[in-house]
């Protein structure tokens, strides 16, 4: 979304906003970053034909970049990529608000600062999303807006080829989460969260980290487990202390309240641009940002 220098050196982190692929990543994710070969084009064409032959998607003109994300994230299993795109289209019908932006600059309102993408990537190229749930005030911020912003963050960041390959870390902070949030922890809402996360979005997840847990945390985990894929259960970390985060993240990546060194971590400019670009997110997806 913003151009930065291509002269980034190897370090413990990379900046979030990056418009090139670091050399070390080319080797690690060679198949993902290579120029499309004949087999890749064959898979893409087969997926297009399946979509054109289906009533739900026959008249939609899909961006190649959008379809390739689904192919690669599903290891070129065309049936699985097709199924997730169909789920994506059904979500547009049943929950259309996901595909619209917030029609004002929500980043200026402190009540909306319950979630942000962090300004630095880990050395493996993955990005991290921090959700401080208690900062969400349901009386001021509609639940629908919460869902829109979460969906927007992932769908807009998935336009970055580096993120497509390296994936997401998610940190859920349950500090000060009280009883007023229980009414949103319904099986229907938990199912929708997991359905969008794992059966719709073409995202790679590196780790889920829960900190400052309480009885609501235990309830959500218990409700979620039947819907969680096995690979997610294997990367779910329920930490007994925030210090355990440093087993996964360098100090420079984390806010000071967790013992890190970041003082200004809310990515208002990035979120503002993402919100603008999410306007009426098209059925056929958007092109990569580079």
mmCIF file of C-alpha atoms in Angstrom:
data_model
loop_
_atom_site.group_PDB
_atom_site.id
_atom_site.type_symbol
_atom_site.label_atom_id
_atom_site.label_comp_id
_atom_site.label_asym_id
_atom_site.label_seq_id
_atom_site.Cartn_x
_atom_site.Cartn_y
_atom_site.Cartn_z
ATOM 1 C CA UNK A 1 0.000 0.000 0.000
ATOM 2 C CA UNK A 2 3.031 2.239 0.442
ATOM 3 C CA UNK A 3 6.354 1.997 -1.357
ATOM 4 C CA UNK A 4 9.446 1.397 0.755
ATOM 5 C CA UNK A 5 13.113 0.824 -0.055
ATOM 6 C CA UNK A 6 14.048 -2.593 -1.414
ATOM 7 C CA UNK A 7 17.310 -2.503 0.548
ATOM 8 C CA UNK A 8 16.048 -4.331 3.642
ATOM 9 C CA UNK A 9 18.771 -6.370 5.326
ATOM 10 C CA UNK A 10 18.263 -9.648 7.174
ATOM 11 C CA UNK A 11 17.263 -8.945 10.776
ATOM 12 C CA UNK A 12 14.960 -10.325 13.444
ATOM 13 C CA UNK A 13 12.009 -8.556 11.820
ATOM 14 C CA UNK A 14 10.798 -7.056 8.548
ATOM 15 C CA UNK A 15 8.461 -4.072 8.183
ATOM 16 C CA UNK A 16 4.785 -4.824 7.642
ATOM 17 C CA UNK A 17 4.541 -2.619 4.553
ATOM 18 C CA UNK A 18 6.833 -4.296 2.058
ATOM 19 C CA UNK A 19 6.655 -4.405 -1.729
ATOM 20 C CA UNK A 20 9.291 -6.956 -2.580
ATOM 21 C CA UNK A 21 10.207 -10.500 -1.633
ATOM 22 C CA UNK A 22 13.363 -10.793 0.514
ATOM 23 C CA UNK A 23 15.903 -13.127 -1.071
ATOM 24 C CA UNK A 24 15.758 -15.629 1.786
ATOM 25 C CA UNK A 25 12.012 -16.038 1.172
ATOM 26 C CA UNK A 26 12.498 -16.929 -2.482
ATOM 27 C CA UNK A 27 14.334 -20.075 -1.479
ATOM 28 C CA UNK A 28 12.027 -21.019 1.379
ATOM 29 C CA UNK A 29 8.841 -20.557 -0.664
ATOM 30 C CA UNK A 30 10.199 -21.275 -4.126
ATOM 31 C CA UNK A 31 7.009 -22.846 -5.448
ATOM 32 C CA UNK A 32 4.896 -19.948 -4.251
ATOM 33 C CA UNK A 33 7.051 -17.210 -5.731
ATOM 34 C CA UNK A 34 8.241 -18.779 -8.941
ATOM 35 C CA UNK A 35 6.989 -17.594 -12.302
ATOM 36 C CA UNK A 36 3.825 -19.463 -13.255
ATOM 37 C CA UNK A 37 4.752 -22.532 -15.264
ATOM 38 C CA UNK A 38 2.636 -24.689 -17.555
ATOM 39 C CA UNK A 39 1.248 -26.798 -14.686
ATOM 40 C CA UNK A 40 0.221 -23.729 -12.709
ATOM 41 C CA UNK A 41 -1.624 -22.340 -15.720
ATOM 42 C CA UNK A 42 -3.304 -25.715 -16.189
ATOM 43 C CA UNK A 43 -4.588 -25.699 -12.611
ATOM 44 C CA UNK A 44 -5.787 -22.105 -12.982
ATOM 45 C CA UNK A 45 -7.648 -22.898 -16.192
ATOM 46 C CA UNK A 46 -9.313 -25.953 -14.645
ATOM 47 C CA UNK A 47 -10.461 -23.893 -11.678
ATOM 48 C CA UNK A 48 -11.871 -21.217 -13.977
ATOM 49 C CA UNK A 49 -13.794 -23.838 -15.950
ATOM 50 C CA UNK A 50 -15.282 -25.276 -12.759
ATOM 51 C CA UNK A 51 -16.366 -21.799 -11.663
ATOM 52 C CA UNK A 52 -17.839 -20.979 -15.076
ATOM 53 C CA UNK A 53 -19.790 -24.226 -14.986
ATOM 54 C CA UNK A 54 -21.407 -23.445 -11.659
ATOM 55 C CA UNK A 55 -24.616 -21.416 -11.411
ATOM 56 C CA UNK A 56 -23.372 -19.380 -8.469
ATOM 57 C CA UNK A 57 -20.173 -18.217 -10.171
ATOM 58 C CA UNK A 58 -20.776 -18.516 -13.905
ATOM 59 C CA UNK A 59 -21.109 -14.767 -14.589
ATOM 60 C CA UNK A 60 -18.296 -13.579 -12.312
ATOM 61 C CA UNK A 61 -15.001 -12.381 -13.775
ATOM 62 C CA UNK A 62 -12.356 -13.481 -11.296
ATOM 63 C CA UNK A 63 -8.936 -11.904 -10.931
ATOM 64 C CA UNK A 64 -6.163 -14.415 -11.630
ATOM 65 C CA UNK A 65 -4.282 -13.225 -8.530
ATOM 66 C CA UNK A 66 -7.336 -13.939 -6.397
ATOM 67 C CA UNK A 67 -7.769 -17.469 -7.768
ATOM 68 C CA UNK A 68 -4.057 -18.261 -7.425
ATOM 69 C CA UNK A 69 -4.187 -17.466 -3.710
ATOM 70 C CA UNK A 70 -6.878 -20.104 -3.303
ATOM 71 C CA UNK A 71 -4.933 -22.613 -5.388
ATOM 72 C CA UNK A 72 -1.638 -22.158 -3.571
ATOM 73 C CA UNK A 73 -3.173 -22.039 -0.085
ATOM 74 C CA UNK A 74 -4.900 -25.352 -0.830
ATOM 75 C CA UNK A 75 -1.768 -26.991 -2.307
ATOM 76 C CA UNK A 76 -3.261 -26.915 -5.804
ATOM 77 C CA UNK A 77 -6.165 -29.138 -4.786
ATOM 78 C CA UNK A 78 -8.669 -27.721 -7.230
ATOM 79 C CA UNK A 79 -11.775 -29.192 -5.596
ATOM 80 C CA UNK A 80 -10.839 -27.663 -2.244
ATOM 81 C CA UNK A 81 -10.059 -24.265 -3.788
ATOM 82 C CA UNK A 82 -13.377 -24.384 -5.655
ATOM 83 C CA UNK A 83 -15.268 -25.246 -2.456
ATOM 84 C CA UNK A 84 -13.744 -22.321 -0.546
ATOM 85 C CA UNK A 85 -14.566 -19.876 -3.352
ATOM 86 C CA UNK A 86 -18.153 -21.126 -3.337
ATOM 87 C CA UNK A 87 -18.244 -20.538 0.424
ATOM 88 C CA UNK A 88 -16.871 -17.044 -0.216
ATOM 89 C CA UNK A 89 -19.720 -16.344 -2.643
ATOM 90 C CA UNK A 90 -22.354 -17.741 -0.277
ATOM 91 C CA UNK A 91 -20.998 -15.446 2.443
ATOM 92 C CA UNK A 92 -21.582 -12.494 0.091
ATOM 93 C CA UNK A 93 -25.219 -13.517 -0.174
ATOM 94 C CA UNK A 94 -25.885 -14.364 3.477
ATOM 95 C CA UNK A 95 -23.644 -11.778 5.167
ATOM 96 C CA UNK A 96 -23.111 -9.069 2.574
ATOM 97 C CA UNK A 97 -21.848 -6.531 5.144
ATOM 98 C CA UNK A 98 -18.483 -8.379 5.226
ATOM 99 C CA UNK A 99 -17.791 -7.034 1.756
ATOM 100 C CA UNK A 100 -18.360 -3.359 2.511
ATOM 101 C CA UNK A 101 -16.092 -0.979 4.325
ATOM 102 C CA UNK A 102 -16.926 1.174 7.353
ATOM 103 C CA UNK A 103 -18.270 4.392 5.834
ATOM 104 C CA UNK A 104 -16.273 6.710 8.099
ATOM 105 C CA UNK A 105 -12.713 6.915 9.377
ATOM 106 C CA UNK A 106 -13.053 4.529 12.309
ATOM 107 C CA UNK A 107 -9.328 4.774 13.098
ATOM 108 C CA UNK A 108 -9.916 8.170 14.736
ATOM 109 C CA UNK A 109 -12.307 6.681 17.295
ATOM 110 C CA UNK A 110 -10.540 5.030 20.282
ATOM 111 C CA UNK A 111 -13.499 2.665 20.698
ATOM 112 C CA UNK A 112 -12.526 0.990 17.419
ATOM 113 C CA UNK A 113 -8.925 0.295 18.439
ATOM 114 C CA UNK A 114 -9.609 -3.229 19.645
ATOM 115 C CA UNK A 115 -7.753 -4.856 16.774
ATOM 116 C CA UNK A 116 -4.725 -3.973 14.684
ATOM 117 C CA UNK A 117 -2.156 -5.568 12.485
ATOM 118 C CA UNK A 118 1.260 -5.038 14.082
ATOM 119 C CA UNK A 119 3.872 -2.853 12.338
ATOM 120 C CA UNK A 120 6.595 -5.524 12.100
ATOM 121 C CA UNK A 121 6.792 -9.004 10.577
ATOM 122 C CA UNK A 122 8.639 -11.892 12.116
ATOM 123 C CA UNK A 123 11.846 -12.984 10.430
ATOM 124 C CA UNK A 124 9.888 -15.773 8.688
ATOM 125 C CA UNK A 125 7.874 -13.050 6.901
ATOM 126 C CA UNK A 126 4.611 -13.734 8.730
ATOM 127 C CA UNK A 127 2.436 -10.880 9.964
ATOM 128 C CA UNK A 128 0.757 -10.636 13.361
ATOM 129 C CA UNK A 129 -2.726 -9.473 14.299
ATOM 130 C CA UNK A 130 -3.407 -8.318 17.866
ATOM 131 C CA UNK A 131 -6.951 -8.390 19.222
ATOM 132 C CA UNK A 132 -7.476 -6.702 22.603
ATOM 133 C CA UNK A 133 -11.041 -7.802 23.103
ATOM 134 C CA UNK A 134 -11.868 -5.706 26.177
ATOM 135 C CA UNK A 135 -11.234 -2.521 24.179
ATOM 136 C CA UNK A 136 -14.351 -3.332 22.151
ATOM 137 C CA UNK A 137 -17.386 -1.591 23.625
ATOM 138 C CA UNK A 138 -20.518 -3.271 22.168
ATOM 139 C CA UNK A 139 -22.620 -0.268 23.176
ATOM 140 C CA UNK A 140 -20.558 2.039 20.967
ATOM 141 C CA UNK A 141 -19.229 -0.259 18.238
ATOM 142 C CA UNK A 142 -21.817 -2.506 16.549
ATOM 143 C CA UNK A 143 -20.936 -6.202 16.429
ATOM 144 C CA UNK A 144 -21.355 -6.008 12.653
ATOM 145 C CA UNK A 145 -18.564 -3.413 12.477
ATOM 146 C CA UNK A 146 -16.268 -5.665 14.493
ATOM 147 C CA UNK A 147 -16.780 -8.487 11.995
ATOM 148 C CA UNK A 148 -16.292 -6.143 9.028
ATOM 149 C CA UNK A 149 -12.967 -4.818 10.322
ATOM 150 C CA UNK A 150 -11.576 -8.267 11.144
ATOM 151 C CA UNK A 151 -12.520 -9.589 7.701
ATOM 152 C CA UNK A 152 -11.137 -6.469 5.996
ATOM 153 C CA UNK A 153 -7.745 -6.807 7.706
ATOM 154 C CA UNK A 154 -7.221 -10.345 6.480
ATOM 155 C CA UNK A 155 -8.632 -9.941 2.971
ATOM 156 C CA UNK A 156 -6.644 -6.772 2.265
ATOM 157 C CA UNK A 157 -3.377 -8.119 3.694
ATOM 158 C CA UNK A 158 -3.842 -11.294 1.632
ATOM 159 C CA UNK A 159 -3.235 -9.145 -1.438
ATOM 160 C CA UNK A 160 0.444 -9.118 -0.424
ATOM 161 C CA UNK A 161 2.296 -12.098 -1.987
ATOM 162 C CA UNK A 162 4.702 -12.267 0.954
ATOM 163 C CA UNK A 163 1.812 -12.667 3.402
ATOM 164 C CA UNK A 164 0.168 -15.242 1.154
ATOM 165 C CA UNK A 165 3.262 -17.404 1.485
ATOM 166 C CA UNK A 166 4.290 -16.688 5.079
ATOM 167 C CA UNK A 167 0.935 -16.418 6.828
ATOM 168 C CA UNK A 168 -0.552 -14.903 9.984
ATOM 169 C CA UNK A 169 0.034 -15.046 13.715
ATOM 170 C CA UNK A 170 -2.973 -14.131 15.862
ATOM 171 C CA UNK A 171 -2.706 -12.850 19.449
ATOM 172 C CA UNK A 172 -5.950 -12.717 21.454
ATOM 173 C CA UNK A 173 -5.686 -10.754 24.693
ATOM 174 C CA UNK A 174 -8.560 -11.552 27.095
ATOM 175 C CA UNK A 175 -7.495 -9.153 29.863
ATOM 176 C CA UNK A 176 -10.523 -7.514 31.527
ATOM 177 C CA UNK A 177 -13.019 -9.391 29.342
ATOM 178 C CA UNK A 178 -16.204 -9.566 31.415
ATOM 179 C CA UNK A 179 -19.724 -10.935 31.411
ATOM 180 C CA UNK A 180 -21.120 -8.439 28.901
ATOM 181 C CA UNK A 181 -19.324 -10.310 26.107
ATOM 182 C CA UNK A 182 -20.948 -13.645 26.886
ATOM 183 C CA UNK A 183 -24.043 -12.938 24.807
ATOM 184 C CA UNK A 184 -21.832 -12.761 21.696
ATOM 185 C CA UNK A 185 -20.251 -16.150 22.425
ATOM 186 C CA UNK A 186 -23.130 -18.071 20.884
ATOM 187 C CA UNK A 187 -22.530 -21.304 18.948
ATOM 188 C CA UNK A 188 -23.769 -19.508 15.821
ATOM 189 C CA UNK A 189 -21.218 -16.709 16.157
ATOM 190 C CA UNK A 190 -18.398 -19.110 17.011
ATOM 191 C CA UNK A 191 -19.319 -21.232 14.001
ATOM 192 C CA UNK A 192 -19.346 -18.193 11.701
ATOM 193 C CA UNK A 193 -15.932 -17.077 12.980
ATOM 194 C CA UNK A 194 -14.412 -20.467 12.315
ATOM 195 C CA UNK A 195 -16.217 -20.902 8.989
ATOM 196 C CA UNK A 196 -14.888 -17.583 7.667
ATOM 197 C CA UNK A 197 -11.396 -18.185 9.066
ATOM 198 C CA UNK A 198 -10.838 -21.728 7.813
ATOM 199 C CA UNK A 199 -13.421 -22.506 5.129
ATOM 200 C CA UNK A 200 -13.483 -19.184 3.275
ATOM 201 C CA UNK A 201 -10.315 -17.118 3.656
ATOM 202 C CA UNK A 202 -7.306 -18.469 1.721
ATOM 203 C CA UNK A 203 -5.012 -17.726 4.647
ATOM 204 C CA UNK A 204 -2.089 -19.631 6.122
ATOM 205 C CA UNK A 205 -2.054 -19.535 9.923
ATOM 206 C CA UNK A 206 1.253 -19.869 11.738
ATOM 207 C CA UNK A 207 0.053 -19.622 15.332
ATOM 208 C CA UNK A 208 -2.869 -18.699 17.586
ATOM 209 C CA UNK A 209 -1.849 -17.232 20.926
ATOM 210 C CA UNK A 210 -4.249 -16.645 23.825
ATOM 211 C CA UNK A 211 -3.042 -14.516 26.738
ATOM 212 C CA UNK A 212 -4.617 -13.263 29.974
ATOM 213 C CA UNK A 213 -7.246 -15.967 29.772
ATOM 214 C CA UNK A 214 -10.279 -16.316 32.040
ATOM 215 C CA UNK A 215 -13.512 -18.297 32.196
ATOM 216 C CA UNK A 216 -14.753 -16.680 28.959
ATOM 217 C CA UNK A 217 -11.581 -17.859 27.257
ATOM 218 C CA UNK A 218 -12.279 -21.397 28.451
ATOM 219 C CA UNK A 219 -15.857 -21.156 27.189
ATOM 220 C CA UNK A 220 -14.781 -19.927 23.733
ATOM 221 C CA UNK A 221 -12.132 -22.608 23.396
ATOM 222 C CA UNK A 222 -14.634 -25.277 24.424
ATOM 223 C CA UNK A 223 -17.223 -23.984 21.935
ATOM 224 C CA UNK A 224 -14.648 -23.651 19.161
ATOM 225 C CA UNK A 225 -12.909 -27.011 19.410
ATOM 226 C CA UNK A 226 -15.517 -28.996 17.413
ATOM 227 C CA UNK A 227 -15.107 -26.564 14.497
ATOM 228 C CA UNK A 228 -11.305 -26.249 14.570
ATOM 229 C CA UNK A 229 -9.265 -28.126 11.961
ATOM 230 C CA UNK A 230 -6.595 -30.406 13.413
ATOM 231 C CA UNK A 231 -3.771 -28.170 12.186
ATOM 232 C CA UNK A 232 -5.247 -25.247 14.163
ATOM 233 C CA UNK A 233 -5.434 -27.294 17.358
ATOM 234 C CA UNK A 234 -1.726 -27.992 16.851
ATOM 235 C CA UNK A 235 -0.830 -24.276 16.654
ATOM 236 C CA UNK A 236 -3.154 -23.090 19.435
ATOM 237 C CA UNK A 237 -1.116 -21.792 22.377
ATOM 238 C CA UNK A 238 -2.880 -20.855 25.620
ATOM 239 C CA UNK A 239 -0.190 -18.990 27.554
ATOM 240 C CA UNK A 240 -0.015 -18.929 31.331
ATOM 241 C CA UNK A 241 1.927 -15.644 31.203
ATOM 242 C CA UNK A 242 2.595 -12.957 28.594
ATOM 243 C CA UNK A 243 6.326 -13.683 28.898
ATOM 244 C CA UNK A 244 5.719 -16.927 27.014
ATOM 245 C CA UNK A 245 5.055 -14.830 23.889
ATOM 246 C CA UNK A 246 8.809 -14.265 23.630
ATOM 247 C CA UNK A 247 9.208 -17.920 22.711
ATOM 248 C CA UNK A 248 7.526 -16.955 19.427
ATOM 249 C CA UNK A 249 8.115 -13.209 18.948
ATOM 250 C CA UNK A 250 11.139 -10.912 19.405
ATOM 251 C CA UNK A 251 10.777 -8.090 21.943
ATOM 252 C CA UNK A 252 10.875 -5.498 19.153
ATOM 253 C CA UNK A 253 7.592 -6.822 17.718
ATOM 254 C CA UNK A 254 5.429 -6.623 20.833
ATOM 255 C CA UNK A 255 3.809 -3.674 22.656
ATOM 256 C CA UNK A 256 5.312 -2.519 25.944
ATOM 257 C CA UNK A 257 2.382 -3.830 27.997
ATOM 258 C CA UNK A 258 3.537 -7.346 27.099
ATOM 259 C CA UNK A 259 7.172 -6.635 27.876
ATOM 260 C CA UNK A 260 8.076 -5.630 24.323
ATOM 261 C CA UNK A 261 9.463 -2.345 23.061
ATOM 262 C CA UNK A 262 6.641 -1.071 20.816
ATOM 263 C CA UNK A 263 5.018 2.061 22.195
ATOM 264 C CA UNK A 264 2.946 3.132 19.169
ATOM 265 C CA UNK A 265 1.599 -0.046 17.599
ATOM 266 C CA UNK A 266 -1.871 0.873 16.308
ATOM 267 C CA UNK A 267 -1.543 0.913 12.497
ATOM 268 C CA UNK A 268 -4.038 3.694 11.823
ATOM 269 C CA UNK A 269 -2.659 4.690 8.403
ATOM 270 C CA UNK A 270 -2.595 1.084 7.192
ATOM 271 C CA UNK A 271 -6.098 0.398 8.482
ATOM 272 C CA UNK A 272 -7.435 3.595 6.927
ATOM 273 C CA UNK A 273 -6.085 2.635 3.499
ATOM 274 C CA UNK A 274 -7.283 -0.930 3.862
ATOM 275 C CA UNK A 275 -10.770 0.342 4.710
ATOM 276 C CA UNK A 276 -10.768 2.589 1.643
ATOM 277 C CA UNK A 277 -9.653 -0.236 -0.630
ATOM 278 C CA UNK A 278 -12.208 -2.652 0.820
ATOM 279 C CA UNK A 279 -15.095 -0.567 -0.512
ATOM 280 C CA UNK A 280 -17.591 -2.932 -2.174
ATOM 281 C CA UNK A 281 -15.049 -5.774 -2.313
ATOM 282 C CA UNK A 282 -15.826 -7.404 -5.679
ATOM 283 C CA UNK A 283 -17.042 -10.948 -6.090
ATOM 284 C CA UNK A 284 -14.074 -11.700 -8.335
ATOM 285 C CA UNK A 285 -11.531 -10.471 -5.814
ATOM 286 C CA UNK A 286 -8.793 -7.860 -6.195
ATOM 287 C CA UNK A 287 -5.341 -7.988 -7.729
ATOM 288 C CA UNK A 288 -2.208 -8.388 -5.620
ATOM 289 C CA UNK A 289 -0.678 -5.128 -4.404
ATOM 290 C CA UNK A 290 2.545 -6.070 -6.258
#
